[in-house]
XYZ file of C-alpha atoms in Angstrom:
591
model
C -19.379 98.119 -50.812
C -19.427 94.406 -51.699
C -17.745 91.985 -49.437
C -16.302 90.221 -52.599
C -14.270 93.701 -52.218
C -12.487 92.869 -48.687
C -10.277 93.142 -47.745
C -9.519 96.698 -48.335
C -6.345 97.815 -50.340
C -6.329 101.180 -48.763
C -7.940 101.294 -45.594
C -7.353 104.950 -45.413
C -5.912 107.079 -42.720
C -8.242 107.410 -39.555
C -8.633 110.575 -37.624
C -7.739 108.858 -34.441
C -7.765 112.443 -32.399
C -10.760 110.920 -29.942
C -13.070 108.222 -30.221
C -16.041 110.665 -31.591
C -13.993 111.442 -34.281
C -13.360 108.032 -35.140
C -16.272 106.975 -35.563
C -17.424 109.927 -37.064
C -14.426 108.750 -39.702
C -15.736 105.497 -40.428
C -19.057 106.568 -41.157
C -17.764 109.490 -43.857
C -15.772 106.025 -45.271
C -19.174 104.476 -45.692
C -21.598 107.254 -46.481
C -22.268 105.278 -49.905
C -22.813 102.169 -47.506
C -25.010 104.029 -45.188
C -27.309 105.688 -47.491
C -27.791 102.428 -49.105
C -28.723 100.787 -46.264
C -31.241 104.091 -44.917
C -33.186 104.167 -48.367
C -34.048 100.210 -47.805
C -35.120 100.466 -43.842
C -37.204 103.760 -44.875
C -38.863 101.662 -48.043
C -39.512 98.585 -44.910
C -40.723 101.661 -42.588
C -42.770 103.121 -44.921
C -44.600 99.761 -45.883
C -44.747 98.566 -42.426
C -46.453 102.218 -41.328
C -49.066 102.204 -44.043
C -50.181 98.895 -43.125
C -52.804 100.622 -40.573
C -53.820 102.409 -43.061
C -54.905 99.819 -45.171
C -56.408 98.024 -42.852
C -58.396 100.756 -41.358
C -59.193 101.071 -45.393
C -60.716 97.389 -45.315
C -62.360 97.731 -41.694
C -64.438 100.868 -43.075
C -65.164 99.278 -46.250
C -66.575 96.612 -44.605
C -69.046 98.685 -42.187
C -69.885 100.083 -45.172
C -70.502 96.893 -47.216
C -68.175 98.013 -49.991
C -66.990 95.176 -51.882
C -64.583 97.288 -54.312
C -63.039 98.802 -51.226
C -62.638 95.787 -49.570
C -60.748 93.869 -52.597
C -58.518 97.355 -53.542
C -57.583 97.218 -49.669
C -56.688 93.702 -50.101
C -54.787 94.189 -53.431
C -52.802 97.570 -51.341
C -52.116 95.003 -47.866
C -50.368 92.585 -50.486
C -48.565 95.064 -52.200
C -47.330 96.387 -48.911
C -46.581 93.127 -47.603
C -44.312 92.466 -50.801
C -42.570 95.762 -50.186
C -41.960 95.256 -46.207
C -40.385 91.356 -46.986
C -38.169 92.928 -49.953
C -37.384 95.998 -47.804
C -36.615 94.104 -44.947
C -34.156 91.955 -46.668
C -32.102 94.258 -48.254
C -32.089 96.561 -45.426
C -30.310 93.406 -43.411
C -28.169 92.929 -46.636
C -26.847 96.163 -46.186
C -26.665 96.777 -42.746
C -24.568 93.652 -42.049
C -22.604 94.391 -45.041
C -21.732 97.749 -43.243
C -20.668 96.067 -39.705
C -18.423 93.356 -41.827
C -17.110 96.526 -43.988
C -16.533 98.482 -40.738
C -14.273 95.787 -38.785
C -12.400 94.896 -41.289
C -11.337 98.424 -41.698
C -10.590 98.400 -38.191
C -8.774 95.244 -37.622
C -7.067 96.361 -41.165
C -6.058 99.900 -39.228
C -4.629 97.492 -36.522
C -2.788 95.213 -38.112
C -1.082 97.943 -40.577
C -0.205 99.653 -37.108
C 1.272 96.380 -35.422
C 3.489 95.851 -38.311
C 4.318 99.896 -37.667
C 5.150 99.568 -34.306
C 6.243 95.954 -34.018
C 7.337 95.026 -30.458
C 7.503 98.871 -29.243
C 3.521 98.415 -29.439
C 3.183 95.534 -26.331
C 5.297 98.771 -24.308
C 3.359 101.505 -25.198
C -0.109 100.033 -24.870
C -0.780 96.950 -22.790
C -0.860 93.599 -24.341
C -4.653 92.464 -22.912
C -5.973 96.074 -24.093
C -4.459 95.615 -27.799
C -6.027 91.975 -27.627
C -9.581 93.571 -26.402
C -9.513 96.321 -29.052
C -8.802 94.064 -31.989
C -11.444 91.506 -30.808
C -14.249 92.867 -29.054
C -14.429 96.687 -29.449
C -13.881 95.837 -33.755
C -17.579 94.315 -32.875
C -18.780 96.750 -30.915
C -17.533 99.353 -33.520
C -19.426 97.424 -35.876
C -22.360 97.521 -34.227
C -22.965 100.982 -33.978
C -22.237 101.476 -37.873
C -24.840 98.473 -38.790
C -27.125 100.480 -36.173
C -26.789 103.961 -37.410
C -28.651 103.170 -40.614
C -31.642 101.624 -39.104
C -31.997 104.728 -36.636
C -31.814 107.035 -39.431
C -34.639 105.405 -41.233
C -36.489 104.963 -38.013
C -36.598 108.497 -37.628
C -37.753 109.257 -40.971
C -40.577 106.754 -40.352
C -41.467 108.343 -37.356
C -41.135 112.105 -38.176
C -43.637 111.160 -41.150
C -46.103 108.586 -39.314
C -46.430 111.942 -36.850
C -46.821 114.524 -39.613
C -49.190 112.230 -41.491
C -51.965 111.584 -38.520
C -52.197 115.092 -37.567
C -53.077 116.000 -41.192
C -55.082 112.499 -41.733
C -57.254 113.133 -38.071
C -56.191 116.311 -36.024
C -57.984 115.236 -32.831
C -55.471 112.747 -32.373
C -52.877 113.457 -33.979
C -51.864 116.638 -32.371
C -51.757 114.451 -28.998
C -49.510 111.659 -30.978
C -47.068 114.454 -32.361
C -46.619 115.682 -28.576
C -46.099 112.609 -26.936
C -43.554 111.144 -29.668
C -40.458 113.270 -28.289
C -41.414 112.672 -24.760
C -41.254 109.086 -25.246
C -38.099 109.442 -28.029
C -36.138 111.427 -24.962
C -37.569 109.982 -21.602
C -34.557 107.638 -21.641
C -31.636 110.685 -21.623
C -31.491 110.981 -18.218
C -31.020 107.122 -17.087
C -28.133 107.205 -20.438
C -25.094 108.529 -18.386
C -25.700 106.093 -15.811
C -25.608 103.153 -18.379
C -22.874 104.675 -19.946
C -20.741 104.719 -17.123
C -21.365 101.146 -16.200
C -20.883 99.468 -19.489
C -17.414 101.890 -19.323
C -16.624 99.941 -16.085
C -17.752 96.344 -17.156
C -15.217 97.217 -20.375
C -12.419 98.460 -18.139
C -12.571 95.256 -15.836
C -13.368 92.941 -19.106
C -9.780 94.297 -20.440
C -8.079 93.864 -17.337
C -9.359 90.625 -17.207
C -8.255 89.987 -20.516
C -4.981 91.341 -20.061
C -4.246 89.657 -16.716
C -5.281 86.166 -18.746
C -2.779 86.755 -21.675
C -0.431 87.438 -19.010
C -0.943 83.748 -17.628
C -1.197 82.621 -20.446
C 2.158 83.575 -21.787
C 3.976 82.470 -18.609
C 1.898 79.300 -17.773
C 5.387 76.874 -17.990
C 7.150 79.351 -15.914
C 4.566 79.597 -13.062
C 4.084 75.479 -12.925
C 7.749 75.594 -12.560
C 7.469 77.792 -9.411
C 4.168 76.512 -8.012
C 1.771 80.009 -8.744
C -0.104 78.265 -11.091
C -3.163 78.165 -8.624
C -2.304 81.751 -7.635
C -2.580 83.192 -10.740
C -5.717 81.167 -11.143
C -7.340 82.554 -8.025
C -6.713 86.302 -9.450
C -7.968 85.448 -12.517
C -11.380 84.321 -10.955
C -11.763 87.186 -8.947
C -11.124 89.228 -11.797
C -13.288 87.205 -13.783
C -16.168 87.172 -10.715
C -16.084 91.281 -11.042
C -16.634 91.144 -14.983
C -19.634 89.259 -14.062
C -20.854 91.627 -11.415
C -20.145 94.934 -13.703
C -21.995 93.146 -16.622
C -24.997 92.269 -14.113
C -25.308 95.822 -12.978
C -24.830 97.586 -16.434
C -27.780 94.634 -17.604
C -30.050 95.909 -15.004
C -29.850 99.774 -16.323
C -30.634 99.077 -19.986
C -33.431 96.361 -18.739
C -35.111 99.302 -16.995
C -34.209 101.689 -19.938
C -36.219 98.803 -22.487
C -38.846 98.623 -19.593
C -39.089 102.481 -20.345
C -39.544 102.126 -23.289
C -42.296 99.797 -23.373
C -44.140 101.411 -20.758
C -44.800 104.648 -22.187
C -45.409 104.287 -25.304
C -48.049 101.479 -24.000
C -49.525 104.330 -21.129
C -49.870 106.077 -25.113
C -51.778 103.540 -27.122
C -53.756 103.079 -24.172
C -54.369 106.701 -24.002
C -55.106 106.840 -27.619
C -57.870 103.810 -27.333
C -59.586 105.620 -24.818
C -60.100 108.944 -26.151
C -60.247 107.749 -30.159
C -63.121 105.476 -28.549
C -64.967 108.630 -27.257
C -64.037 110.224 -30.839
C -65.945 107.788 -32.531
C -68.938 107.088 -30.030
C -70.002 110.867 -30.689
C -69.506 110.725 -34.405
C -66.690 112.424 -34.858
C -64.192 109.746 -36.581
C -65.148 106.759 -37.994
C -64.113 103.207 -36.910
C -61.605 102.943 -39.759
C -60.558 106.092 -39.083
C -60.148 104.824 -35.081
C -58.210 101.416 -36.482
C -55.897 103.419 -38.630
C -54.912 105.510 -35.923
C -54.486 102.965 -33.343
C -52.858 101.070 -35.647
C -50.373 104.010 -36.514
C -49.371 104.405 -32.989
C -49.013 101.045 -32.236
C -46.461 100.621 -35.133
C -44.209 103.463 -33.714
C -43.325 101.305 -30.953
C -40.806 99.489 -33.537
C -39.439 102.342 -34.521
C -38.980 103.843 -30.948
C -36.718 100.796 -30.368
C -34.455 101.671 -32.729
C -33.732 105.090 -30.488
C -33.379 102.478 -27.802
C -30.526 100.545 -29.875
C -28.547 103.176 -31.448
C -28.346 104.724 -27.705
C -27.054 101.528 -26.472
C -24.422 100.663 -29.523
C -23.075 104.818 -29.000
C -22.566 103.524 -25.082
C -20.770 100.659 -25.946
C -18.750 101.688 -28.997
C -17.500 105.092 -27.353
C -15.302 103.505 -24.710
C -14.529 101.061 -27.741
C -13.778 103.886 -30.048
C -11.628 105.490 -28.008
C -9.501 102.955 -26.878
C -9.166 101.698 -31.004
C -7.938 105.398 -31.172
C -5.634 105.786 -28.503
C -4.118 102.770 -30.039
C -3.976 103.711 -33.641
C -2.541 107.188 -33.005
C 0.349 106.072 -31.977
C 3.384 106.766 -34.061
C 6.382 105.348 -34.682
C 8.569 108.609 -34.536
C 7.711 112.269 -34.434
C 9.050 112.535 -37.728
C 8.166 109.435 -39.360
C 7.028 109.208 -42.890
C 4.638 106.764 -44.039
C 4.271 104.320 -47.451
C 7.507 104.173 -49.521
C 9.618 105.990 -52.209
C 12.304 104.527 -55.053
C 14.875 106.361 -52.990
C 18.158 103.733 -52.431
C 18.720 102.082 -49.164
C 20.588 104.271 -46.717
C 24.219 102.347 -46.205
C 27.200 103.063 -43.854
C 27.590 103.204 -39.817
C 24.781 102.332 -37.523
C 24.872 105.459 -35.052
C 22.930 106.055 -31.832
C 23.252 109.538 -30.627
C 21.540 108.638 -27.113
C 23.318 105.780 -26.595
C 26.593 106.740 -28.104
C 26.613 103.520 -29.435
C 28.535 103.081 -32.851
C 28.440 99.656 -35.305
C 30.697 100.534 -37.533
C 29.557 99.106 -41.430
C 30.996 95.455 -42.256
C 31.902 94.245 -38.937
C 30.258 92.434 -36.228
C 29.554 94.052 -33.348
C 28.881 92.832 -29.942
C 26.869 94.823 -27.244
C 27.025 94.012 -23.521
C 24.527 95.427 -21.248
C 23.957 94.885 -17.723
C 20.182 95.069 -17.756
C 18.826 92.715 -19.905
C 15.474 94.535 -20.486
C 17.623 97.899 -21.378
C 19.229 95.362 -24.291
C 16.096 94.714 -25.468
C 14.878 98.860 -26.088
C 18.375 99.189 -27.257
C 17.615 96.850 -30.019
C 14.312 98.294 -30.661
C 15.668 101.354 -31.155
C 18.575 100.371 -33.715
C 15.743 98.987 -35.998
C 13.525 101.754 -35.459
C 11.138 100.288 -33.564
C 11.616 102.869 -30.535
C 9.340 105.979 -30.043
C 12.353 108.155 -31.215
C 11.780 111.753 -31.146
C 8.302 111.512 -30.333
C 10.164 111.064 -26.294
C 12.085 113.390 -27.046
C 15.721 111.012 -28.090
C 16.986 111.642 -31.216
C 16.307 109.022 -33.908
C 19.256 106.552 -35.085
C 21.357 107.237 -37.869
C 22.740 104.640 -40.817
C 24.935 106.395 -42.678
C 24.027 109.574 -41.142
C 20.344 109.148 -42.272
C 17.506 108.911 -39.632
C 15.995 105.595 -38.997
C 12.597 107.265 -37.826
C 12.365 110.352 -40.711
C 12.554 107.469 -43.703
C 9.416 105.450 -44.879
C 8.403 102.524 -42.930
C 9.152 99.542 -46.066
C 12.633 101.384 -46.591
C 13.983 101.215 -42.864
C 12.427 97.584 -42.722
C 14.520 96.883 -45.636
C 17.612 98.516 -44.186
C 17.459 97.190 -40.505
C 16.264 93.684 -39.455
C 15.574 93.063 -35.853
C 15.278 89.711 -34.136
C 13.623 89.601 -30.754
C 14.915 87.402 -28.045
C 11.574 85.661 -28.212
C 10.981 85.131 -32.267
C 7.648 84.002 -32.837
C 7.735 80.619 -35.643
C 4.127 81.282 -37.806
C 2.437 77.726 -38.346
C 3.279 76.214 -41.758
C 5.971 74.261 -43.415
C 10.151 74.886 -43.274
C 9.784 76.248 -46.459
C 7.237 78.271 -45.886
C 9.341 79.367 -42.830
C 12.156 80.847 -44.667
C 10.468 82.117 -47.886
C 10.741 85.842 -46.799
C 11.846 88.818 -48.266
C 15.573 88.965 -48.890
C 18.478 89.739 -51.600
C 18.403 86.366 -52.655
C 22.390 86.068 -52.114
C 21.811 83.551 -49.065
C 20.125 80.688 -49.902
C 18.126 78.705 -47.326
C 20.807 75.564 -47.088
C 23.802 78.033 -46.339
C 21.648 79.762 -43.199
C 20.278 76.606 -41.798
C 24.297 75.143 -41.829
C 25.254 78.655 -40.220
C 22.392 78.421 -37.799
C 23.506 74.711 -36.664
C 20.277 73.253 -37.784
C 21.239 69.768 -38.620
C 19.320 67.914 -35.983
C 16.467 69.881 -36.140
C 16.163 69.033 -40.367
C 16.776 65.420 -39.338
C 14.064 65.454 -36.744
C 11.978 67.135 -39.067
C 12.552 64.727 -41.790
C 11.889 62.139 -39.312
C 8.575 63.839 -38.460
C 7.437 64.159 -42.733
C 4.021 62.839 -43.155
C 4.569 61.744 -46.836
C 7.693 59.237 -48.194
C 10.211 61.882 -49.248
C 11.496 62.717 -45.926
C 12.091 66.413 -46.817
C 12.045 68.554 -43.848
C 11.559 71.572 -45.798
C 8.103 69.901 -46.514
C 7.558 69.044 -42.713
C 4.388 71.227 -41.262
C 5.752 73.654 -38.152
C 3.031 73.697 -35.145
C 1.390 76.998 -33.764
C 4.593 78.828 -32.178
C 6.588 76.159 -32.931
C 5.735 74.240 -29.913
C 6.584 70.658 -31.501
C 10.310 71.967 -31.115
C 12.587 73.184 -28.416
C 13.093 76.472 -27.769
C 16.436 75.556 -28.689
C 15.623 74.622 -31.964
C 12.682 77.061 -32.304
C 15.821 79.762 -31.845
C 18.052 78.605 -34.338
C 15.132 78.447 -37.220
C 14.198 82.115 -35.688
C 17.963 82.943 -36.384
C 18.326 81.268 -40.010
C 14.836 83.250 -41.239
C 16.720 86.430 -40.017
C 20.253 85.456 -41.855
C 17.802 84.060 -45.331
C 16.827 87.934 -45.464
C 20.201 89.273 -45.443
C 19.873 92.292 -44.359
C 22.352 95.881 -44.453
C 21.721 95.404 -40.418
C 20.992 92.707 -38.794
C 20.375 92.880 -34.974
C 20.250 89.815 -32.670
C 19.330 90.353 -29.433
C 20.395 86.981 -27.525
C 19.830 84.329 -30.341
C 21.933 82.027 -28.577
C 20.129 81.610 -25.232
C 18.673 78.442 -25.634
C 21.687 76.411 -27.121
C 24.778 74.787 -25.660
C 27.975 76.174 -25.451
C 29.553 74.024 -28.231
C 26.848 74.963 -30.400
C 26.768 78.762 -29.146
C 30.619 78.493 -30.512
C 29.584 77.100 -34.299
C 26.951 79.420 -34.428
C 28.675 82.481 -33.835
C 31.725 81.244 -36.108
C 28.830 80.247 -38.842
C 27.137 83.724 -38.383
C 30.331 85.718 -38.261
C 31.360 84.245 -41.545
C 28.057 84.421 -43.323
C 27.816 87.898 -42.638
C 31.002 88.670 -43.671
C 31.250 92.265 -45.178
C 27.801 92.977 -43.457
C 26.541 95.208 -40.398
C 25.763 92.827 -37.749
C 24.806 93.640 -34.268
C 24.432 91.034 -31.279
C 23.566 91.229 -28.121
C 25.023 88.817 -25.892
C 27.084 88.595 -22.932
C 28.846 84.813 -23.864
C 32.462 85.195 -24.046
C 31.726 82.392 -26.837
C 30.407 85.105 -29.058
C 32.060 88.401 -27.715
C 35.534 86.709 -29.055
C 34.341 86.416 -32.086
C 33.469 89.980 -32.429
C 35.180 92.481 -34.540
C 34.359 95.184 -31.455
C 32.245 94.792 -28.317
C 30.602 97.457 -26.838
C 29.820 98.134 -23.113
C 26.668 99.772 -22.282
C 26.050 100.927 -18.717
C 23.587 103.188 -17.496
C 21.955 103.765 -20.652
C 24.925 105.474 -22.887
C 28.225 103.704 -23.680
C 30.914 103.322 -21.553
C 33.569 102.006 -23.475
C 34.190 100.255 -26.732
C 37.416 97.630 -27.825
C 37.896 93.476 -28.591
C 36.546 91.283 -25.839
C 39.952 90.597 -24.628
C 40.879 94.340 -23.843
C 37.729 95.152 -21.816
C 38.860 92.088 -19.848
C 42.257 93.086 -19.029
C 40.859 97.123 -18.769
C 37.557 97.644 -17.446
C 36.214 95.743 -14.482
C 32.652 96.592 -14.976
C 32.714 95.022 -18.227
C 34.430 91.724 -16.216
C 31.701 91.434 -14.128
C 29.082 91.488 -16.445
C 30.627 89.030 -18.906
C 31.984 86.499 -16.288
C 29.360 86.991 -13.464
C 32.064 87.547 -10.754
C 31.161 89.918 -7.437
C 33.021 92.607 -6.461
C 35.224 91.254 -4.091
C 36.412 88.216 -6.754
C 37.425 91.132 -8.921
C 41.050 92.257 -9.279
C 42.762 93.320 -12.524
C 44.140 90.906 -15.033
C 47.584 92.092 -13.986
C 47.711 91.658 -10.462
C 46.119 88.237 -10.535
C 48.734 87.025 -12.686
């Protein structure tokens, strides 16, 4: 495959039942690849092994004083040295155009799944493993791939280097064709042991990882407290036991490589001494002697290539597996994959496990007391959830289920914003060009959002003369805003798509009150004749809801206006208006 190709339009769908059988995938994905890449390292191998040969063919010729020898050896050595430099090259060609082919696959597989799972994915698998898998294990993935081609070839070279000296001098031959798969498997037994230690140095790396993303992500919050340093000191001890795992897992393949120099050199040195003998009593010739030593001496670079592909299957198993594990997740037990003309499912947004009901066109507002249990909630409106496959049923819209349609169609149906929404780097307009139905335009979201200071500070912040904030480049993460104003951009996006559903989960934490009370007026009348769904716990909001629901303990507990769960249901009081137990009395009595 070219790399003018990538990336791939169809990266296929990986058998993701163990790590084995992933690989064993990709390779089947680039058999055309692979053979490409084996026919050019066994043309380099070839021309590389018959280099003794010829030279043995030049040595004899001169003992013999054979000028026409000597020159047609010279012509074949040129020949061969053409055909090793062309071989060589194409063979790295290939090979590197394999690893490149190979992780892009992967991260391909990755990304496709992300989108999938969206922020279920962070809960299912940790967030430092999903960063390790689509950084690190892609390359070591890679590696084997690029690696696999070169051993095959390697062991063509070396089946027929063997098979040729016992036919081209017997004597020592036979003893090279014994010793090859001595020295080819002298190295199985020290292979678990490496393999188990590069397993641990990748099993602290990802914790190390993990616990640095961590830190990372919750850097303001830890200055704030004073565990800054803390955090620090855990991540250097984690970092310290990387080190020590990666020392001890170097020390096993540097005695595995001293292995493998060591016998094969115990064998040319073997081979010296009795060819020697062979030729002081007449029975080879010393051309014959140079081409043999010569041939033995060359299957040390092929030998290394055992040593290699051993080394990339160690540290792409673990690698493997854990790009498996990852990618064989599924959304839903009965989800269904890629999309169909079928029409967009329309009518009440129903979760049986919940009990919670939205009913279509009206705004309603969801109270929870555990603010984490809000946030699977909302997964699991859009979706996102693991549905059936943990054994809850799947939500319904209109009585269809969100997890048995395809992935583009629900997507389409259900929108769901994230109490942390995540601004992509790039301009205002770039910003809000997403998919939608076209009937909001950009102006009316931003007004319903309350973005009118943050256009003027953008337009205050425009590199060129026009002063257009919609021109006006957006940092990283939108860290040249507030989080504020990073929300209300988050929630105009979400209200430009105009969705069936739309499903906020806390989009006004970061704002004022007066502001909290213009957005949820602008939102309430944007989305007028729409499904929306917010969670919040603001009485600002909750009055402005066509029905609020109470969720407690994981199903619904009751369901009416804001202003009747006040007056009727103290549990619903207490959440909304943060009084204890003992402030509580009913509406009545107080009065």
């Amino acid at each position: 495959m070219s790399l003018s190709a990538l990336p791939h339009t169809d990266p296929g769908v990986p058998d993701a039942r163990s790590g084995f059988r992933f690989l064993l995938w990709l390779e089947k994905c680039q058999i055309r690849g692979q053979i490409t890449a084996a026919l050019w390292g066994s043309l380099h191998m070839a021309a590389v092994a018959s280099f003794p040969a010829a030279v043995g063919l030049a040595v004899q010729a001169v003992v013999d004083h054979s000028g026409d020898r000597l020159a047609v050896a010279g012509g074949l050595m040129l020949t061969l040295g053409v055909l090793t430099a062309v071989g060589d090259t194409m063979l790295h060609r290939t090979s590197v155009t394999n690893w490149i082919t190979a992780a892009a696959r992967v991260q391909l597989l990755l990304a496709r799944k992300t989108v999938e799972l969206g922020s279920v994915l962070t809960r299912r698998v940790a967030a430092g493993e999903v960063v390790a898998v689509s950084t690190g294990d892609v390359e070591k993935i890679g590696w084997f791939v690029e690696s696999l081609a070169r051993f095959t070839s390697a062991s063509v070279a070396t089946i027929g280097v063997a098979v040729a000296l016992v036919v081209y001098q017997p004597a020592l031959g036979v003893l090279v064709a014994v010793a090859i798969p001595v020295l080819a498997l002298a190295v199985l037994p020290l292979l678990p042991y490496a393999t188990r230690r590069a397993d641990e140095q990748r099993h602290k790396a990802g914790k190390a990882t993990e616990l640095a993303c961590d830190t990372v992500a919750g850097l303001r919050v830890l200055r704030g407290i004073g565990g800054e340093e803390l955090f620090l000191a855990r991540y250097r001890r984690a970092s310290q036991e990387v080190r020590t795992a990666a020392v001890r897992s170097a020390r096993m393949w540097a005695l595995i490589s001293a292995v493998q120099v060591a016998l094969p050199g115990l064998l040319l040195v073997g081979v010296a001494w009795y060819g020697a003998r062979l030729a002081l009593d007449g029975r080879i010739t010393v051309g014959e002697l140079v081409t043999v030593y010569g041939s033995v001496g060359f299957l040390m670079f092929p030998l290394r290539n055992f040593e290699e592909i051993a080394m990339a299957y160690s540290f792409s198993r673990p690698s493997a597996k854990r790009a498996a594990r990852v990618l064989s997740l599924e959304r839903g037990a009965d989800s269904v994959q890629g999309s169909d003309d079928r029409p967009l499912p329309s009518g009440d947004l129903y979760d049986p496990a919940t009990g919670l009901l939205a009913p279509a066109g009206l705004l309603t507002a969801v109270v929870c007391g555990d603010p984490d249990a809000a946030g699977r909630l909302a997964d699991r409106l859009g979706g996102h959830s693991p549905g059936r496959a943990d054994g809850d049923p799947s939500v319904l819209l209109g009585g269809a289920p969100l997890d048995g349609l395809p992935l583009d169609v629900a997507r389409t149906a259900v929108l769901v914003q994230d109490k942390d929404p995540v601004l992509l780097s790039g301009t205002l307009h770039e910003l809000l060009d997403v998919s939608s139905s076209g009937n909001v335009p950009p102006t009316a979201a931003l007004a319903a959002a309350q973005c009118g200071d943050v256009l003027d500070a953008l337009a205050q912040a425009s590199v060129d003369d026009s002063g257009d904030p919609m021109r006006t480049r957006i940092t990283e993460r939108g860290r040249s805003l507030s989080g504020g104003q990073r929300q209300r951009l988050a929630l105009a996006r979400s209200l430009v798509a105009d969705p069936q559903v739309l499903v906020l989960d806390e989009p006004t934490s970061a704002v004022d009150s007066h502001t909290e009370a213009r957005i949820a007026h602008g939102v309430k009348a944007l989305r007028d004749g729409r499904t929306t769904v917010v969670f919040a716990s603001s009485p600002l909001i909750l009055d402005r809801a066509d029905r609020v629901v109470f969720v407690d303990g994981g199903s619904t507990a009751v369901a009416g206006t804001h202003q009747e769960l006040l007056r009727t249901h103290l549990g619903y009081r207490a959440v909304v208006t943060r009084e204890t137990g003992y402030e509580l009395k009913p509406v009545e009595e107080s009065a």
